[in-house]
Amino acid sequence: MALRATIFKLELHVADMVRGYYDSHTLTLARHPSETEERMMLRVLAYALYASEGLSFTRGLSTTDEPSLWEKDLTGTILTWIELGHPDERRILQAGGKSKDVVVFCYGGHASHVWWQGVQAGVARVQNLRIISVSPAQVQALASLARRTMTLHITIEEGTALVSSADDSVSVDIDVWR
């Protein structure tokens, strides 16, 4: 018998001082059985950093031809392609051809540096690529806020996201490598 996804309900309030974006979102997250809470909460952070009307979670880990999140316009054109982890060079090149912007969120510490050194030259021609790193310790702290039903307030200022719940808050440094 196959394991089923765990469903999380999220009320997300975003105050992005950088983009001037202030809105609330009611979201349903499906956490694949092989997905960690750290990765799921990084998806939430990525959602907050790029929140817009057309941004949505995809089918996730079970689908190899979709990113973790994407933003599409009304015609179905992909505007923003958001990956988590360490995608291979080929996947980044494909994403660059399919979308206006490509964003990769790394959260592996030293492993992320090694990955970036390995793919950097090969993806240099992808002009619409942004690489963002979040420290593993901060992602673990973010995971401690995960609940099956949660309300999060995320305030984004230059280089930092303050993620608050009713019980606790976590400050996450957003390190833009490219």
PDB file of C-alpha atoms in Angstrom:
ATOM      1  CA  MET A   1       0.000   0.000   0.000  1.00  0.00           C
ATOM      2  CA  ALA A   2       1.412   3.381  -1.016  1.00  0.00           C
ATOM      3  CA  LEU A   3       1.859   6.090   1.567  1.00  0.00           C
ATOM      4  CA  ARG A   4      -0.319   9.153   1.128  1.00  0.00           C
ATOM      5  CA  ALA A   5       0.615  12.796   1.294  1.00  0.00           C
ATOM      6  CA  THR A   6       0.102  14.657   4.567  1.00  0.00           C
ATOM      7  CA  ILE A   7      -2.139  17.693   4.153  1.00  0.00           C
ATOM      8  CA  PHE A   8      -1.305  21.002   5.852  1.00  0.00           C
ATOM      9  CA  LYS A   9      -3.609  24.030   5.972  1.00  0.00           C
ATOM     10  CA  LEU A  10      -1.882  27.400   6.007  1.00  0.00           C
ATOM     11  CA  GLU A  11      -3.067  30.940   6.454  1.00  0.00           C
ATOM     12  CA  LEU A  12      -0.136  33.036   5.215  1.00  0.00           C
ATOM     13  CA  HIS A  13       0.160  36.787   5.734  1.00  0.00           C
ATOM     14  CA  VAL A  14       2.937  38.373   3.671  1.00  0.00           C
ATOM     15  CA  ALA A  15       4.390  41.840   4.209  1.00  0.00           C
ATOM     16  CA  ASP A  16       7.149  42.274   1.636  1.00  0.00           C
ATOM     17  CA  MET A  17       8.772  45.655   2.220  1.00  0.00           C
ATOM     18  CA  VAL A  18      11.118  45.164  -0.755  1.00  0.00           C
ATOM     19  CA  ARG A  19       8.423  44.645  -3.406  1.00  0.00           C
ATOM     20  CA  GLY A  20       5.677  46.586  -1.635  1.00  0.00           C
ATOM     21  CA  TYR A  21       3.514  43.448  -1.572  1.00  0.00           C
ATOM     22  CA  TYR A  22       1.030  42.999   1.299  1.00  0.00           C
ATOM     23  CA  ASP A  23      -1.533  40.209   1.097  1.00  0.00           C
ATOM     24  CA  SER A  24      -2.984  37.134   2.782  1.00  0.00           C
ATOM     25  CA  HIS A  25      -3.228  33.678   1.251  1.00  0.00           C
ATOM     26  CA  THR A  26      -5.150  30.584   2.334  1.00  0.00           C
ATOM     27  CA  LEU A  27      -3.107  27.609   1.128  1.00  0.00           C
ATOM     28  CA  THR A  28      -3.265  23.845   1.217  1.00  0.00           C
ATOM     29  CA  LEU A  29       0.088  22.047   1.173  1.00  0.00           C
ATOM     30  CA  ALA A  30       0.507  18.376   0.407  1.00  0.00           C
ATOM     31  CA  ARG A  31       3.719  16.986   1.898  1.00  0.00           C
ATOM     32  CA  HIS A  32       4.903  13.963  -0.060  1.00  0.00           C
ATOM     33  CA  PRO A  33       5.898  11.037   2.233  1.00  0.00           C
ATOM     34  CA  SER A  34       9.555  11.461   1.208  1.00  0.00           C
ATOM     35  CA  GLU A  35       9.555  15.247   1.771  1.00  0.00           C
ATOM     36  CA  THR A  36      10.946  16.600   5.038  1.00  0.00           C
ATOM     37  CA  GLU A  37       9.307  19.348   7.074  1.00  0.00           C
ATOM     38  CA  GLU A  38      12.395  21.465   6.357  1.00  0.00           C
ATOM     39  CA  ARG A  39      11.827  21.269   2.611  1.00  0.00           C
ATOM     40  CA  MET A  40       8.094  21.877   2.976  1.00  0.00           C
ATOM     41  CA  MET A  41       8.661  24.985   5.078  1.00  0.00           C
ATOM     42  CA  LEU A  42      11.263  26.229   2.587  1.00  0.00           C
ATOM     43  CA  ARG A  43       8.515  25.940  -0.052  1.00  0.00           C
ATOM     44  CA  VAL A  44       6.375  28.181   2.172  1.00  0.00           C
ATOM     45  CA  LEU A  45       9.213  30.695   2.479  1.00  0.00           C
ATOM     46  CA  ALA A  46       9.760  30.635  -1.302  1.00  0.00           C
ATOM     47  CA  TYR A  47       6.030  31.213  -1.766  1.00  0.00           C
ATOM     48  CA  ALA A  48       6.156  34.256   0.520  1.00  0.00           C
ATOM     49  CA  LEU A  49       9.230  35.711  -1.203  1.00  0.00           C
ATOM     50  CA  TYR A  50       7.611  35.446  -4.649  1.00  0.00           C
ATOM     51  CA  ALA A  51       3.933  35.708  -3.664  1.00  0.00           C
ATOM     52  CA  SER A  52       1.616  36.839  -6.415  1.00  0.00           C
ATOM     53  CA  GLU A  53      -1.815  36.060  -7.737  1.00  0.00           C
ATOM     54  CA  GLY A  54      -0.555  33.455 -10.214  1.00  0.00           C
ATOM     55  CA  LEU A  55       1.972  31.667  -7.963  1.00  0.00           C
ATOM     56  CA  SER A  56       1.093  28.109  -6.970  1.00  0.00           C
ATOM     57  CA  PHE A  57       2.543  24.918  -5.584  1.00  0.00           C
ATOM     58  CA  THR A  58       2.937  22.166  -8.159  1.00  0.00           C
ATOM     59  CA  ARG A  59       2.427  18.433  -7.757  1.00  0.00           C
ATOM     60  CA  GLY A  60       5.877  18.374  -6.166  1.00  0.00           C
ATOM     61  CA  LEU A  61       8.316  15.527  -5.728  1.00  0.00           C
ATOM     62  CA  SER A  62       6.156  12.992  -7.535  1.00  0.00           C
ATOM     63  CA  THR A  63       6.422  14.945 -10.805  1.00  0.00           C
ATOM     64  CA  THR A  64       9.786  15.392 -12.506  1.00  0.00           C
ATOM     65  CA  ASP A  65       8.689  17.836 -15.219  1.00  0.00           C
ATOM     66  CA  GLU A  66       7.458  20.518 -12.797  1.00  0.00           C
ATOM     67  CA  PRO A  67       9.294  22.720 -10.286  1.00  0.00           C
ATOM     68  CA  SER A  68       8.342  23.096  -6.617  1.00  0.00           C
ATOM     69  CA  LEU A  69       6.410  26.295  -7.376  1.00  0.00           C
ATOM     70  CA  TRP A  70       5.591  28.264 -10.456  1.00  0.00           C
ATOM     71  CA  GLU A  71       3.814  31.393 -11.496  1.00  0.00           C
ATOM     72  CA  LYS A  72       1.764  31.273 -14.673  1.00  0.00           C
ATOM     73  CA  ASP A  73      -0.111  34.026 -16.439  1.00  0.00           C
ATOM     74  CA  LEU A  74      -3.682  33.670 -17.699  1.00  0.00           C
ATOM     75  CA  THR A  75      -2.482  32.137 -20.976  1.00  0.00           C
ATOM     76  CA  GLY A  76      -0.557  29.393 -19.155  1.00  0.00           C
ATOM     77  CA  THR A  77       2.858  30.868 -19.895  1.00  0.00           C
ATOM     78  CA  ILE A  78       5.312  30.174 -17.078  1.00  0.00           C
ATOM     79  CA  LEU A  79       6.571  33.450 -15.633  1.00  0.00           C
ATOM     80  CA  THR A  80       8.558  32.158 -12.641  1.00  0.00           C
ATOM     81  CA  TRP A  81       9.997  28.651 -12.149  1.00  0.00           C
ATOM     82  CA  ILE A  82      11.109  27.956  -8.539  1.00  0.00           C
ATOM     83  CA  GLU A  83      13.252  24.920  -7.672  1.00  0.00           C
ATOM     84  CA  LEU A  84      14.452  23.751  -4.248  1.00  0.00           C
ATOM     85  CA  GLY A  85      17.706  21.940  -3.556  1.00  0.00           C
ATOM     86  CA  HIS A  86      20.423  21.225  -6.095  1.00  0.00           C
ATOM     87  CA  PRO A  87      18.940  20.721  -9.574  1.00  0.00           C
ATOM     88  CA  ASP A  88      21.280  19.509 -12.282  1.00  0.00           C
ATOM     89  CA  GLU A  89      22.576  21.772 -15.012  1.00  0.00           C
ATOM     90  CA  ARG A  90      20.242  20.322 -17.659  1.00  0.00           C
ATOM     91  CA  ARG A  91      17.149  21.034 -15.551  1.00  0.00           C
ATOM     92  CA  ILE A  92      18.195  24.663 -14.986  1.00  0.00           C
ATOM     93  CA  LEU A  93      18.822  25.139 -18.713  1.00  0.00           C
ATOM     94  CA  GLN A  94      15.391  23.662 -19.535  1.00  0.00           C
ATOM     95  CA  ALA A  95      13.718  25.884 -16.926  1.00  0.00           C
ATOM     96  CA  GLY A  96      15.495  28.927 -18.372  1.00  0.00           C
ATOM     97  CA  GLY A  97      14.025  28.148 -21.770  1.00  0.00           C
ATOM     98  CA  LYS A  98      10.499  27.543 -20.456  1.00  0.00           C
ATOM     99  CA  SER A  99      10.081  30.537 -18.151  1.00  0.00           C
ATOM    100  CA  LYS A 100      10.795  34.217 -17.805  1.00  0.00           C
ATOM    101  CA  ASP A 101      12.571  33.810 -14.443  1.00  0.00           C
ATOM    102  CA  VAL A 102      14.232  30.813 -12.750  1.00  0.00           C
ATOM    103  CA  VAL A 103      14.906  30.754  -9.009  1.00  0.00           C
ATOM    104  CA  VAL A 104      16.784  28.020  -7.129  1.00  0.00           C
ATOM    105  CA  PHE A 105      16.593  27.878  -3.323  1.00  0.00           C
ATOM    106  CA  CYS A 106      19.557  25.957  -1.835  1.00  0.00           C
ATOM    107  CA  TYR A 107      19.569  24.896   1.797  1.00  0.00           C
ATOM    108  CA  GLY A 108      22.438  22.447   2.053  1.00  0.00           C
ATOM    109  CA  GLY A 109      25.190  24.590   3.588  1.00  0.00           C
ATOM    110  CA  HIS A 110      28.597  23.466   2.321  1.00  0.00           C
ATOM    111  CA  ALA A 111      26.973  20.994  -0.098  1.00  0.00           C
ATOM    112  CA  SER A 112      25.199  23.945  -1.742  1.00  0.00           C
ATOM    113  CA  HIS A 113      28.529  25.710  -2.273  1.00  0.00           C
ATOM    114  CA  VAL A 114      29.971  22.569  -3.863  1.00  0.00           C
ATOM    115  CA  TRP A 115      26.886  22.184  -6.079  1.00  0.00           C
ATOM    116  CA  TRP A 116      27.011  25.836  -7.185  1.00  0.00           C
ATOM    117  CA  GLN A 117      30.722  25.607  -8.055  1.00  0.00           C
ATOM    118  CA  GLY A 118      29.945  22.537 -10.155  1.00  0.00           C
ATOM    119  CA  VAL A 119      27.062  23.996 -12.206  1.00  0.00           C
ATOM    120  CA  GLN A 120      27.949  27.690 -12.269  1.00  0.00           C
ATOM    121  CA  ALA A 121      29.895  27.661 -15.544  1.00  0.00           C
ATOM    122  CA  GLY A 122      27.349  25.455 -17.307  1.00  0.00           C
ATOM    123  CA  VAL A 123      24.380  27.696 -16.480  1.00  0.00           C
ATOM    124  CA  ALA A 124      26.184  31.011 -17.050  1.00  0.00           C
ATOM    125  CA  ARG A 125      24.189  31.661 -20.220  1.00  0.00           C
ATOM    126  CA  VAL A 126      20.875  31.489 -18.325  1.00  0.00           C
ATOM    127  CA  GLN A 127      20.408  35.221 -17.880  1.00  0.00           C
ATOM    128  CA  ASN A 128      17.125  34.909 -15.984  1.00  0.00           C
ATOM    129  CA  LEU A 129      18.579  32.746 -13.171  1.00  0.00           C
ATOM    130  CA  ARG A 130      18.651  33.645  -9.493  1.00  0.00           C
ATOM    131  CA  ILE A 131      20.321  31.454  -6.842  1.00  0.00           C
ATOM    132  CA  ILE A 132      19.247  31.939  -3.222  1.00  0.00           C
ATOM    133  CA  SER A 133      20.816  30.187  -0.235  1.00  0.00           C
ATOM    134  CA  VAL A 134      19.320  29.673   3.214  1.00  0.00           C
ATOM    135  CA  SER A 135      21.388  28.151   6.009  1.00  0.00           C
ATOM    136  CA  PRO A 136      20.445  24.619   7.124  1.00  0.00           C
ATOM    137  CA  ALA A 137      20.149  25.758  10.759  1.00  0.00           C
ATOM    138  CA  GLN A 138      17.608  28.420   9.809  1.00  0.00           C
ATOM    139  CA  VAL A 139      15.632  25.947   7.702  1.00  0.00           C
ATOM    140  CA  GLN A 140      15.528  23.577  10.697  1.00  0.00           C
ATOM    141  CA  ALA A 141      14.277  26.421  12.884  1.00  0.00           C
ATOM    142  CA  LEU A 142      11.655  27.171  10.244  1.00  0.00           C
ATOM    143  CA  ALA A 143      10.556  23.515  10.316  1.00  0.00           C
ATOM    144  CA  SER A 144       9.884  23.816  14.039  1.00  0.00           C
ATOM    145  CA  LEU A 145       6.981  26.153  13.157  1.00  0.00           C
ATOM    146  CA  ALA A 146       5.235  23.481  11.045  1.00  0.00           C
ATOM    147  CA  ARG A 147       1.782  22.414  12.205  1.00  0.00           C
ATOM    148  CA  ARG A 148      -1.018  20.619  10.366  1.00  0.00           C
ATOM    149  CA  THR A 149      -3.024  23.847  10.663  1.00  0.00           C
ATOM    150  CA  MET A 150      -0.947  26.996  10.925  1.00  0.00           C
ATOM    151  CA  THR A 151      -1.062  30.749  10.610  1.00  0.00           C
ATOM    152  CA  LEU A 152       2.197  32.417   9.649  1.00  0.00           C
ATOM    153  CA  HIS A 153       3.130  36.065   9.297  1.00  0.00           C
ATOM    154  CA  ILE A 154       6.162  36.655   7.101  1.00  0.00           C
ATOM    155  CA  THR A 155       7.776  40.072   6.993  1.00  0.00           C
ATOM    156  CA  ILE A 156      10.425  40.511   4.319  1.00  0.00           C
ATOM    157  CA  GLU A 157      13.012  43.261   4.452  1.00  0.00           C
ATOM    158  CA  GLU A 158      16.377  43.607   2.709  1.00  0.00           C
ATOM    159  CA  GLY A 159      18.003  40.183   2.972  1.00  0.00           C
ATOM    160  CA  THR A 160      15.869  38.887   5.862  1.00  0.00           C
ATOM    161  CA  ALA A 161      12.510  37.198   6.335  1.00  0.00           C
ATOM    162  CA  LEU A 162      10.939  37.172   9.803  1.00  0.00           C
ATOM    163  CA  VAL A 163       8.564  34.221  10.041  1.00  0.00           C
ATOM    164  CA  SER A 164       6.180  34.347  13.011  1.00  0.00           C
ATOM    165  CA  SER A 165       3.550  31.998  14.336  1.00  0.00           C
ATOM    166  CA  ALA A 166       1.437  32.260  17.476  1.00  0.00           C
ATOM    167  CA  ASP A 167       4.117  30.297  19.391  1.00  0.00           C
ATOM    168  CA  ASP A 168       7.466  31.473  18.052  1.00  0.00           C
ATOM    169  CA  SER A 169       9.336  33.406  15.392  1.00  0.00           C
ATOM    170  CA  VAL A 170      12.351  32.666  13.216  1.00  0.00           C
ATOM    171  CA  SER A 171      14.582  35.091  11.361  1.00  0.00           C
ATOM    172  CA  VAL A 172      15.850  33.725   8.050  1.00  0.00           C
ATOM    173  CA  ASP A 173      18.736  35.321   6.149  1.00  0.00           C
ATOM    174  CA  ILE A 174      18.219  35.316   2.389  1.00  0.00           C
ATOM    175  CA  ASP A 175      21.654  35.054   0.751  1.00  0.00           C
ATOM    176  CA  VAL A 176      21.476  35.852  -2.982  1.00  0.00           C
ATOM    177  CA  TRP A 177      24.414  34.238  -4.808  1.00  0.00           C
ATOM    178  CA  ARG A 178      23.343  35.339  -8.271  1.00  0.00           C
TER     179      ARG A 178
END
